[in-house]
mmCIF file of C-alpha atoms in Angstrom:
data_model
loop_
_atom_site.group_PDB
_atom_site.id
_atom_site.type_symbol
_atom_site.label_atom_id
_atom_site.label_comp_id
_atom_site.label_asym_id
_atom_site.label_seq_id
_atom_site.Cartn_x
_atom_site.Cartn_y
_atom_site.Cartn_z
ATOM 1 C CA GLU A 1 -22.642 -5.338 -11.113
ATOM 2 C CA TYR A 2 -21.513 -6.572 -14.304
ATOM 3 C CA ALA A 3 -20.856 -3.140 -15.810
ATOM 4 C CA GLU A 4 -18.195 -2.393 -12.657
ATOM 5 C CA PHE A 5 -16.558 -4.968 -13.016
ATOM 6 C CA GLU A 6 -16.149 -4.728 -16.478
ATOM 7 C CA GLN A 7 -15.698 -1.074 -16.380
ATOM 8 C CA ALA A 8 -12.720 -1.541 -13.904
ATOM 9 C CA MET A 9 -11.092 -4.429 -15.801
ATOM 10 C CA ALA A 10 -11.093 -1.971 -18.642
ATOM 11 C CA ASN A 11 -8.906 0.514 -16.846
ATOM 12 C CA THR A 12 -6.674 -1.905 -15.550
ATOM 13 C CA SER A 13 -5.904 -3.226 -18.949
ATOM 14 C CA ALA A 14 -5.884 0.379 -20.197
ATOM 15 C CA ILE A 15 -2.794 0.842 -17.593
ATOM 16 C CA ALA A 16 -1.218 -2.806 -18.312
ATOM 17 C CA GLY A 17 -1.540 -2.254 -21.930
ATOM 18 C CA ALA A 18 -2.821 -5.667 -21.597
ATOM 19 C CA SER A 19 -3.929 -7.814 -24.903
ATOM 20 C CA ALA A 20 -6.787 -10.017 -25.009
ATOM 21 C CA ASP A 21 -4.783 -12.740 -23.681
ATOM 22 C CA ASP A 22 -3.551 -10.414 -21.066
ATOM 23 C CA TYR A 23 -7.051 -9.521 -20.672
ATOM 24 C CA ALA A 24 -8.646 -12.725 -20.236
ATOM 25 C CA LYS A 25 -5.596 -13.990 -17.185
ATOM 26 C CA LEU A 26 -6.224 -10.466 -15.283
ATOM 27 C CA SER A 27 -10.287 -11.259 -15.778
ATOM 28 C CA ALA A 28 -9.972 -14.492 -14.436
ATOM 29 C CA ALA A 29 -7.223 -13.775 -11.419
ATOM 30 C CA ALA A 30 -9.754 -11.032 -10.300
ATOM 31 C CA ARG A 31 -12.758 -13.066 -10.403
ATOM 32 C CA GLU A 32 -10.921 -15.901 -8.695
ATOM 33 C CA ALA A 33 -9.839 -13.433 -6.189
ATOM 34 C CA GLY A 34 -13.187 -12.292 -5.302
ATOM 35 C CA LYS A 35 -14.446 -15.551 -4.463
ATOM 36 C CA ALA A 36 -11.865 -16.393 -2.267
ATOM 37 C CA THR A 37 -11.487 -13.271 -0.147
ATOM 38 C CA THR A 38 -14.118 -10.738 1.222
ATOM 39 C CA PHE A 39 -13.274 -8.242 -1.722
ATOM 40 C CA THR A 40 -15.258 -8.474 -4.923
ATOM 41 C CA ALA A 41 -14.234 -9.085 -8.180
ATOM 42 C CA SER A 42 -14.282 -5.466 -9.182
ATOM 43 C CA GLU A 43 -12.337 -4.479 -5.725
ATOM 44 C CA ALA A 44 -9.370 -7.354 -7.203
ATOM 45 C CA ALA A 45 -9.219 -5.411 -10.408
ATOM 46 C CA ASP A 46 -8.813 -2.090 -9.028
ATOM 47 C CA ALA A 47 -6.077 -3.826 -7.064
ATOM 48 C CA LEU A 48 -4.408 -4.970 -10.612
ATOM 49 C CA GLY A 49 -4.740 -1.649 -11.829
ATOM 50 C CA TYR A 50 -2.550 -0.139 -8.760
ATOM 51 C CA MET A 51 -0.353 -2.984 -9.222
ATOM 52 C CA ALA A 52 -0.097 -2.463 -12.986
ATOM 53 C CA LEU A 53 0.576 1.677 -12.183
ATOM 54 C CA ALA A 54 3.451 0.353 -10.555
ATOM 55 C CA GLY A 55 5.286 -1.236 -13.474
ATOM 56 C CA TRP A 56 4.063 -4.939 -12.730
ATOM 57 C CA ASN A 57 3.541 -7.191 -15.197
ATOM 58 C CA VAL A 58 0.533 -9.424 -15.893
ATOM 59 C CA GLU A 59 2.201 -12.557 -14.497
ATOM 60 C CA GLU A 60 3.319 -10.754 -11.359
ATOM 61 C CA SER A 61 0.508 -9.037 -10.955
ATOM 62 C CA THR A 62 -1.711 -12.062 -10.857
ATOM 63 C CA ALA A 63 0.575 -13.906 -8.650
ATOM 64 C CA ALA A 64 0.622 -11.146 -5.674
ATOM 65 C CA LEU A 65 -3.062 -10.372 -5.888
ATOM 66 C CA THR A 66 -4.113 -12.898 -3.373
ATOM 67 C CA PRO A 67 -1.753 -12.237 -0.881
ATOM 68 C CA VAL A 68 -1.691 -8.232 -1.530
ATOM 69 C CA LEU A 69 -5.624 -9.122 -1.006
ATOM 70 C CA LYS A 70 -5.457 -10.947 2.456
ATOM 71 C CA LEU A 71 -2.630 -8.387 3.935
ATOM 72 C CA ALA A 72 -5.560 -5.665 3.377
ATOM 73 C CA GLU A 73 -7.646 -8.325 5.222
ATOM 74 C CA ALA A 74 -5.528 -8.812 7.864
ATOM 75 C CA THR A 75 -5.055 -5.639 8.785
ATOM 76 C CA GLN A 76 -8.210 -4.151 7.962
ATOM 77 C CA ALA A 77 -6.481 -1.727 5.633
ATOM 78 C CA ASP A 78 -7.621 0.370 2.629
ATOM 79 C CA LEU A 79 -6.919 -1.901 -0.413
ATOM 80 C CA ALA A 80 -5.474 0.710 -2.913
ATOM 81 C CA THR A 81 -3.314 2.298 -0.254
ATOM 82 C CA THR A 82 -1.947 -1.140 0.992
ATOM 83 C CA SER A 83 -1.433 -1.825 -2.744
ATOM 84 C CA ASP A 84 0.743 0.996 -3.469
ATOM 85 C CA GLN A 85 2.423 0.584 -0.127
ATOM 86 C CA VAL A 86 3.361 -2.841 -1.073
ATOM 87 C CA THR A 87 4.413 -2.227 -4.418
ATOM 88 C CA ASP A 88 6.603 1.466 -3.556
ATOM 89 C CA SER A 89 8.096 -0.735 -0.293
ATOM 90 C CA MET A 90 9.038 -3.545 -2.203
ATOM 91 C CA SER A 91 10.634 -1.672 -4.761
ATOM 92 C CA ALA A 92 12.600 0.668 -2.492
ATOM 93 C CA MET A 93 13.937 -2.402 -0.953
ATOM 94 C CA GLY A 94 14.756 -4.381 -4.043
ATOM 95 C CA VAL A 95 12.326 -7.643 -3.104
ATOM 96 C CA GLY A 96 11.378 -9.598 -5.741
ATOM 97 C CA ILE A 97 7.844 -11.209 -6.712
ATOM 98 C CA ASP A 98 9.018 -14.236 -5.558
ATOM 99 C CA ASP A 99 9.916 -13.577 -1.982
ATOM 100 C CA LEU A 100 5.915 -11.796 -1.720
ATOM 101 C CA GLN A 101 5.097 -14.346 0.550
ATOM 102 C CA GLY A 102 7.941 -14.203 3.372
ATOM 103 C CA TYR A 103 8.363 -10.287 2.587
ATOM 104 C CA LEU A 104 4.123 -9.903 3.640
ATOM 105 C CA ASP A 105 4.852 -12.210 6.550
ATOM 106 C CA VAL A 106 7.587 -10.192 7.980
ATOM 107 C CA ILE A 107 5.275 -6.872 7.118
ATOM 108 C CA VAL A 108 2.810 -8.361 9.751
ATOM 109 C CA THR A 109 4.935 -9.343 12.235
ATOM 110 C CA THR A 110 4.841 -5.346 13.009
ATOM 111 C CA THR A 111 2.393 -2.638 12.140
ATOM 112 C CA ALA A 112 2.678 -3.475 8.651
ATOM 113 C CA ALA A 113 1.342 0.410 7.589
ATOM 114 C CA ASP A 114 4.296 1.834 9.713
ATOM 115 C CA LEU A 115 6.810 -0.696 8.290
ATOM 116 C CA MET A 116 6.104 -0.473 4.119
ATOM 117 C CA ASP A 117 6.137 3.272 5.061
ATOM 118 C CA ALA A 118 9.449 3.197 6.789
ATOM 119 C CA PHE A 119 11.057 0.516 3.858
ATOM 120 C CA ILE A 120 10.230 3.238 1.328
ATOM 121 C CA GLY A 121 12.148 6.106 3.295
ATOM 122 C CA CYS A 122 15.163 4.172 3.614
ATOM 123 C CA GLY A 123 15.304 1.334 1.507
ATOM 124 C CA GLY A 124 17.744 2.956 -0.713
ATOM 125 C CA ALA A 125 20.417 3.067 1.860
ATOM 126 C CA ALA A 126 19.633 -0.017 3.244
ATOM 127 C CA ARG A 127 20.180 -1.860 -0.166
ATOM 128 C CA ALA A 128 23.797 0.248 -0.562
ATOM 129 C CA ALA A 129 24.530 -0.922 2.791
ATOM 130 C CA GLY A 130 23.644 -4.509 1.864
ATOM 131 C CA MET A 131 20.882 -5.087 4.343
ATOM 132 C CA ASN A 132 17.918 -7.481 2.840
ATOM 133 C CA TYR A 133 14.426 -6.456 4.195
ATOM 134 C CA LYS A 134 14.974 -8.829 7.585
ATOM 135 C CA GLU A 135 17.662 -7.047 8.779
ATOM 136 C CA THR A 136 16.406 -4.074 8.267
ATOM 137 C CA SER A 137 13.270 -4.653 9.659
ATOM 138 C CA THR A 138 14.936 -5.507 12.589
ATOM 139 C CA ALA A 139 16.454 -2.335 12.706
ATOM 140 C CA LEU A 140 13.322 -0.697 11.914
ATOM 141 C CA GLY A 141 11.545 -2.614 15.034
ATOM 142 C CA ILE A 142 14.249 -1.567 17.459
ATOM 143 C CA LEU A 143 13.186 2.207 16.715
ATOM 144 C CA ALA A 144 9.520 1.594 16.907
ATOM 145 C CA ASN A 145 9.844 0.126 19.707
ATOM 146 C CA ASN A 146 11.617 3.865 21.135
ATOM 147 C CA GLY A 147 8.507 5.507 19.459
ATOM 148 C CA ILE A 148 10.222 6.318 16.216
ATOM 149 C CA LYS A 149 8.068 4.594 13.612
ATOM 150 C CA GLY A 150 6.845 4.776 10.233
ATOM 151 C CA SER A 151 8.291 7.500 7.600
ATOM 152 C CA GLU A 152 9.778 9.169 10.536
ATOM 153 C CA ALA A 153 11.810 6.126 11.255
ATOM 154 C CA GLY A 154 12.720 5.565 7.690
ATOM 155 C CA THR A 155 14.139 9.232 7.655
ATOM 156 C CA ALA A 156 16.109 8.396 10.531
ATOM 157 C CA LEU A 157 17.675 5.188 9.550
ATOM 158 C CA ASN A 158 18.420 6.091 6.040
ATOM 159 C CA SER A 159 20.086 9.581 7.221
ATOM 160 C CA MET A 160 22.401 7.176 9.715
ATOM 161 C CA LEU A 161 23.196 4.861 6.961
ATOM 162 C CA VAL A 162 24.387 7.410 4.460
ATOM 163 C CA ARG A 163 26.251 8.909 7.440
ATOM 164 C CA ILE A 164 28.449 5.779 8.061
ATOM 165 C CA SER A 165 28.891 4.744 4.750
ATOM 166 C CA THR A 166 29.788 7.976 3.294
ATOM 167 C CA LYS A 167 31.022 11.257 6.047
ATOM 168 C CA ASP A 168 34.699 11.757 6.656
ATOM 169 C CA VAL A 169 33.546 12.503 10.167
ATOM 170 C CA ALA A 170 31.916 9.596 10.699
ATOM 171 C CA GLN A 171 34.722 7.262 9.161
ATOM 172 C CA LYS A 172 37.113 9.089 11.414
ATOM 173 C CA ALA A 173 35.197 7.965 14.637
ATOM 174 C CA PHE A 174 34.937 4.396 13.551
ATOM 175 C CA LYS A 175 38.782 4.333 13.244
ATOM 176 C CA ASP A 176 39.527 6.602 16.247
ATOM 177 C CA LEU A 177 37.356 3.309 17.990
ATOM 178 C CA GLY A 178 38.609 0.994 15.825
ATOM 179 C CA VAL A 179 35.708 -0.590 14.672
ATOM 180 C CA ALA A 180 35.581 -1.879 10.828
ATOM 181 C CA VAL A 181 32.514 -0.827 8.758
ATOM 182 C CA TYR A 182 33.227 -2.780 5.794
ATOM 183 C CA ASP A 183 35.334 -6.257 5.545
ATOM 184 C CA SER A 184 37.992 -6.769 3.941
ATOM 185 C CA SER A 185 36.676 -7.267 0.495
ATOM 186 C CA GLY A 186 35.166 -4.031 0.847
ATOM 187 C CA GLU A 187 31.455 -5.373 1.796
ATOM 188 C CA MET A 188 29.788 -3.177 4.624
ATOM 189 C CA ARG A 189 29.247 -5.590 7.719
ATOM 190 C CA ASN A 190 26.413 -6.563 9.211
ATOM 191 C CA MET A 191 25.064 -3.650 11.403
ATOM 192 C CA ARG A 192 24.609 -5.739 14.316
ATOM 193 C CA ASP A 193 27.942 -6.747 13.972
ATOM 194 C CA ILE A 194 28.907 -3.419 14.045
ATOM 195 C CA LEU A 195 26.809 -1.957 16.589
ATOM 196 C CA VAL A 196 28.049 -4.539 18.672
ATOM 197 C CA ASP A 197 31.496 -3.092 18.235
ATOM 198 C CA LEU A 198 30.779 0.181 18.860
ATOM 199 C CA ASN A 199 29.586 -0.609 22.238
ATOM 200 C CA GLY A 200 32.694 -2.594 23.461
ATOM 201 C CA ALA A 201 34.688 0.178 21.575
ATOM 202 C CA MET A 202 32.744 2.899 23.866
ATOM 203 C CA ALA A 203 32.548 0.509 26.652
ATOM 204 C CA GLY A 204 33.700 2.685 29.910
ATOM 205 C CA MET A 205 33.259 6.287 28.433
ATOM 206 C CA THR A 206 32.065 8.607 30.320
ATOM 207 C CA GLN A 207 28.349 10.034 28.582
ATOM 208 C CA GLU A 208 29.461 13.155 27.319
ATOM 209 C CA GLN A 209 32.166 10.904 25.123
ATOM 210 C CA LYS A 210 29.792 8.318 23.937
ATOM 211 C CA ASN A 211 27.571 10.925 23.019
ATOM 212 C CA SER A 212 30.365 12.987 20.977
ATOM 213 C CA TYR A 213 31.111 9.278 18.934
ATOM 214 C CA MET A 214 27.539 8.924 18.637
ATOM 215 C CA SER A 215 27.260 12.460 16.677
ATOM 216 C CA ALA A 216 29.984 12.100 14.764
ATOM 217 C CA ILE A 217 28.483 9.143 13.455
ATOM 218 C CA ALA A 218 25.063 9.352 13.083
ATOM 219 C CA GLY A 219 24.722 13.142 12.933
ATOM 220 C CA THR A 220 23.206 15.748 15.529
ATOM 221 C CA ASN A 221 19.649 15.038 14.367
ATOM 222 C CA TYR A 222 19.617 11.280 14.780
ATOM 223 C CA TYR A 223 22.404 10.708 17.482
ATOM 224 C CA SER A 224 19.987 9.639 20.019
ATOM 225 C CA GLN A 225 17.924 7.009 17.352
ATOM 226 C CA PHE A 226 21.245 5.713 16.651
ATOM 227 C CA GLY A 227 21.607 5.568 20.563
ATOM 228 C CA TYR A 228 18.428 3.137 21.278
ATOM 229 C CA LEU A 229 20.138 0.872 17.748
ATOM 230 C CA LEU A 230 23.050 0.627 20.362
ATOM 231 C CA ASP A 231 20.865 -0.356 23.332
ATOM 232 C CA GLY A 232 19.217 -2.777 21.144
ATOM 233 C CA VAL A 233 22.336 -5.149 20.923
ATOM 234 C CA LYS A 234 23.077 -5.039 24.259
ATOM 235 C CA GLU A 235 22.619 -8.488 26.232
ATOM 236 C CA GLY A 236 19.376 -8.385 28.568
ATOM 237 C CA VAL A 237 19.765 -9.428 32.302
ATOM 238 C CA ASN A 238 21.309 -12.442 33.127
ATOM 239 C CA GLY A 239 23.082 -12.795 29.582
ATOM 240 C CA SER A 240 19.453 -13.046 28.112
ATOM 241 C CA ALA A 241 19.303 -12.526 23.929
ATOM 242 C CA SER A 242 19.417 -8.760 23.183
ATOM 243 C CA ALA A 243 16.101 -6.889 21.739
ATOM 244 C CA TRP A 244 18.329 -7.077 18.299
ATOM 245 C CA ASP A 245 18.396 -10.866 18.566
ATOM 246 C CA GLU A 246 14.571 -11.701 19.688
ATOM 247 C CA LEU A 247 13.262 -9.033 17.150
ATOM 248 C CA ALA A 248 15.379 -10.967 14.733
ATOM 249 C CA GLY A 249 14.774 -14.670 16.053
ATOM 250 C CA ALA A 250 10.697 -13.427 15.594
ATOM 251 C CA ILE A 251 11.114 -12.497 11.967
ATOM 252 C CA ASP A 252 13.461 -15.231 10.559
ATOM 253 C CA ASN A 253 10.082 -17.650 12.723
ATOM 254 C CA SER A 254 7.648 -15.238 10.580
ATOM 255 C CA THR A 255 6.941 -17.815 8.003
ATOM 256 C CA GLY A 256 2.889 -18.211 7.515
ATOM 257 C CA ALA A 257 1.903 -15.040 9.788
ATOM 258 C CA LEU A 258 -0.160 -13.302 7.061
ATOM 259 C CA ASP A 259 -2.395 -16.395 6.641
ATOM 260 C CA ALA A 260 -2.766 -17.031 10.285
ATOM 261 C CA MET A 261 -3.379 -13.154 10.856
ATOM 262 C CA ASP A 262 -5.942 -12.841 8.043
ATOM 263 C CA ALA A 263 -7.947 -16.200 9.085
ATOM 264 C CA THR A 264 -8.214 -14.497 12.571
ATOM 265 C CA ALA A 265 -9.248 -11.191 11.486
ATOM 266 C CA THR A 266 -11.820 -12.579 8.833
ATOM 267 C CA GLY A 267 -12.754 -15.743 10.811
ATOM 268 C CA THR A 268 -15.824 -13.690 12.183
ATOM 269 C CA LEU A 269 -19.420 -13.339 11.188
ATOM 270 C CA GLN A 270 -19.048 -10.317 9.218
ATOM 271 C CA GLY A 271 -16.332 -11.644 7.519
ATOM 272 C CA ALA A 272 -18.183 -14.649 6.638
ATOM 273 C CA LEU A 273 -21.181 -12.329 5.186
ATOM 274 C CA ALA A 274 -18.666 -10.414 3.311
ATOM 275 C CA ARG A 275 -17.338 -13.552 1.825
ATOM 276 C CA PHE A 276 -21.093 -14.476 0.860
ATOM 277 C CA GLN A 277 -21.460 -11.017 -0.555
ATOM 278 C CA SER A 278 -18.338 -11.592 -2.864
ATOM 279 C CA ALA A 279 -19.557 -14.611 -4.331
ATOM 280 C CA ILE A 280 -22.712 -13.335 -4.909
ATOM 281 C CA SER A 281 -21.063 -10.741 -6.919
ATOM 282 C CA ASP A 282 -19.683 -13.187 -9.107
ATOM 283 C CA LEU A 283 -22.701 -15.202 -9.516
ATOM 284 C CA LYS A 284 -24.303 -11.843 -10.678
ATOM 285 C CA ILE A 285 -21.347 -11.491 -13.312
ATOM 286 C CA SER A 286 -21.763 -14.901 -14.370
ATOM 287 C CA MET A 287 -25.183 -14.121 -14.894
ATOM 288 C CA VAL A 288 -24.789 -10.932 -17.046
ATOM 289 C CA GLU A 289 -20.887 -11.769 -19.135
ATOM 290 C CA ASP A 290 -22.357 -13.353 -21.999
ATOM 291 C CA PHE A 291 -25.292 -10.806 -22.787
ATOM 292 C CA GLY A 292 -23.176 -7.711 -21.548
ATOM 293 C CA PRO A 293 -21.973 -7.445 -24.899
ATOM 294 C CA TYR A 294 -25.253 -7.167 -26.576
ATOM 295 C CA ALA A 295 -26.423 -5.191 -24.134
ATOM 296 C CA MET A 296 -24.161 -2.451 -25.052
ATOM 297 C CA GLN A 297 -24.938 -2.711 -28.344
ATOM 298 C CA ILE A 298 -28.485 -2.315 -27.775
ATOM 299 C CA ILE A 299 -27.932 0.946 -25.548
ATOM 300 C CA ASP A 300 -25.531 2.306 -27.769
ATOM 301 C CA ALA A 301 -27.698 2.140 -30.682
ATOM 302 C CA VAL A 302 -30.347 3.733 -29.022
ATOM 303 C CA ALA A 303 -28.136 6.198 -27.492
ATOM 304 C CA LEU A 304 -27.519 6.995 -31.340
ATOM 305 C CA LYS A 305 -31.268 7.733 -32.131
ATOM 306 C CA ILE A 306 -31.416 10.280 -28.949
ATOM 307 C CA PRO A 307 -30.261 13.403 -31.231
ATOM 308 C CA ASP A 308 -33.769 12.818 -33.211
ATOM 309 C CA ILE A 309 -35.684 12.283 -30.597
ATOM 310 C CA THR A 310 -34.259 15.492 -29.149
ATOM 311 C CA ALA A 311 -35.057 17.194 -32.519
ATOM 312 C CA GLY A 312 -38.347 15.694 -32.464
ATOM 313 C CA PHE A 313 -39.345 16.985 -28.802
ATOM 314 C CA SER A 314 -37.636 20.235 -29.368
ATOM 315 C CA GLU A 315 -39.829 20.631 -32.616
ATOM 316 C CA LEU A 316 -42.815 19.609 -31.413
ATOM 317 C CA ILE A 317 -42.257 22.265 -27.993
ATOM 318 C CA GLN A 318 -42.317 24.783 -30.750
ATOM 319 C CA LYS A 319 -45.249 24.432 -32.252
ATOM 320 C CA LEU A 320 -47.431 24.409 -28.715
ATOM 321 C CA PRO A 321 -48.768 27.580 -27.967
ATOM 322 C CA ILE A 322 -46.536 27.976 -24.600
ATOM 323 C CA GLN A 323 -46.754 31.555 -24.558
ATOM 324 C CA GLU A 324 -50.456 31.903 -24.763
ATOM 325 C CA PHE A 325 -50.443 29.964 -21.921
ATOM 326 C CA MET A 326 -48.226 31.583 -20.355
ATOM 327 C CA ASN A 327 -49.522 34.823 -20.782
ATOM 328 C CA GLY A 328 -52.997 32.959 -19.230
ATOM 329 C CA VAL A 329 -51.612 31.962 -16.390
ATOM 330 C CA GLY A 330 -49.792 35.406 -15.527
ATOM 331 C CA GLN A 331 -53.119 36.962 -16.311
ATOM 332 C CA MET A 332 -54.772 34.782 -13.318
ATOM 333 C CA ALA A 333 -52.089 35.230 -10.974
ATOM 334 C CA GLY A 334 -52.700 38.752 -11.020
ATOM 335 C CA GLY A 335 -56.106 38.283 -10.320
ATOM 336 C CA VAL A 336 -55.433 36.353 -7.433
ATOM 337 C CA LEU A 337 -52.897 38.961 -6.126
ATOM 338 C CA ASP A 338 -55.554 41.389 -6.466
ATOM 339 C CA PHE A 339 -58.375 39.626 -4.848
ATOM 340 C CA VAL A 340 -55.429 38.650 -1.678
ATOM 341 C CA GLY A 341 -54.605 42.222 -1.420
ATOM 342 C CA LYS A 342 -58.188 43.412 -0.991
ATOM 343 C CA ILE A 343 -58.833 41.064 1.678
#
C-alpha cells in the first residue's frame, strides 16, 4: 500500500515539477482526501497527476482535489476520465479555480459527463460570444431535452454561435428581421433575448419562411437544432415559464447540488465500506512511511549483490556433471520406450 502511494506521488511530482515543499503539500492533500472520500490516497495522488497534466499548479490542484473526487463519487464515473473532463471543460469555458464549486454544482444538474463534453466542443465560441458557463449550460440543456447531447450538442452550438457572429448570410437574415445581435457597445446580446426577438420577428410567417431564415442563421446542418432553442424560449401554457427560464432558474439555484448528490450516492453500506477501506489504506501508509526509505536502501543494497549471486550460480552449474546426467536420462528413456514397444 505504501509503495503504491509513494509511486503515485512520485509520478505526480515528476509531472508537476514539484519541489520538496510542493511534494509535501501534494502528499498531505492526497492523504487527507483519501481519508475523507471513498477513494484511496493513491487514487487521490493519481487525480493530482491528471490536474498537473492539465497545467494546474500545486495550489490549484490541491484546492480542486476533494471537489473533483466528490464529482466522481456522485456520478459513479471513472476518476481519470472525470479529472480530464473537469480540467478540459473548465479550460474551454474559461472557468477559474475560484469558481470550481459553483461550476461543479451546475455540472451535476444534468448528465455531468455529457455537459462537460459539450463544453469542450463549444467553449471557445461561447466565450467569444460573451456567454458564461451558466448561460451556455441552459442552451445545451435545451438541446439535451431534445435528444442532442454531449459532443454532438457542443458541435451544434459551436457552429450556430460562429455563424451568428461571423457569417454574412446570417447577419443579413438578422438585419432583414430587424433583430440586433450586438448591443450599442458592440457586445453580443444575451442569447435568450436574441432568441425571443427572433420568435417575435417571425411570428405570423409560414413554416417555409421560418425554415429559410433559420437555415440562413444556423446553417443547413443545424437549423433544426436552432429551432429547438427558439422553441425553448417560448412561454408555456397559460403564460407559464419557458423551458429556457425553468432551466436557468434551476441552474441559478444549484448551490450545494454536488454535496447533496455525493451524500446520496455514497450514503450507503457500500459507501461506508469504501470509506473504511480508504481509512485502513491510510493507516497502512502511516505504519510504513517512516520505515520506507530504509527498506528502499536495503532492497537496493541486495539488488547490487544479485549480479555476484548470478555469476556464482552460473559457475556452480558449469561445475556440475549436467551432460553425464542428461546422457543417463536419455539412455533410461530409450530403454522405457523399447519396453513399451514390446508390450
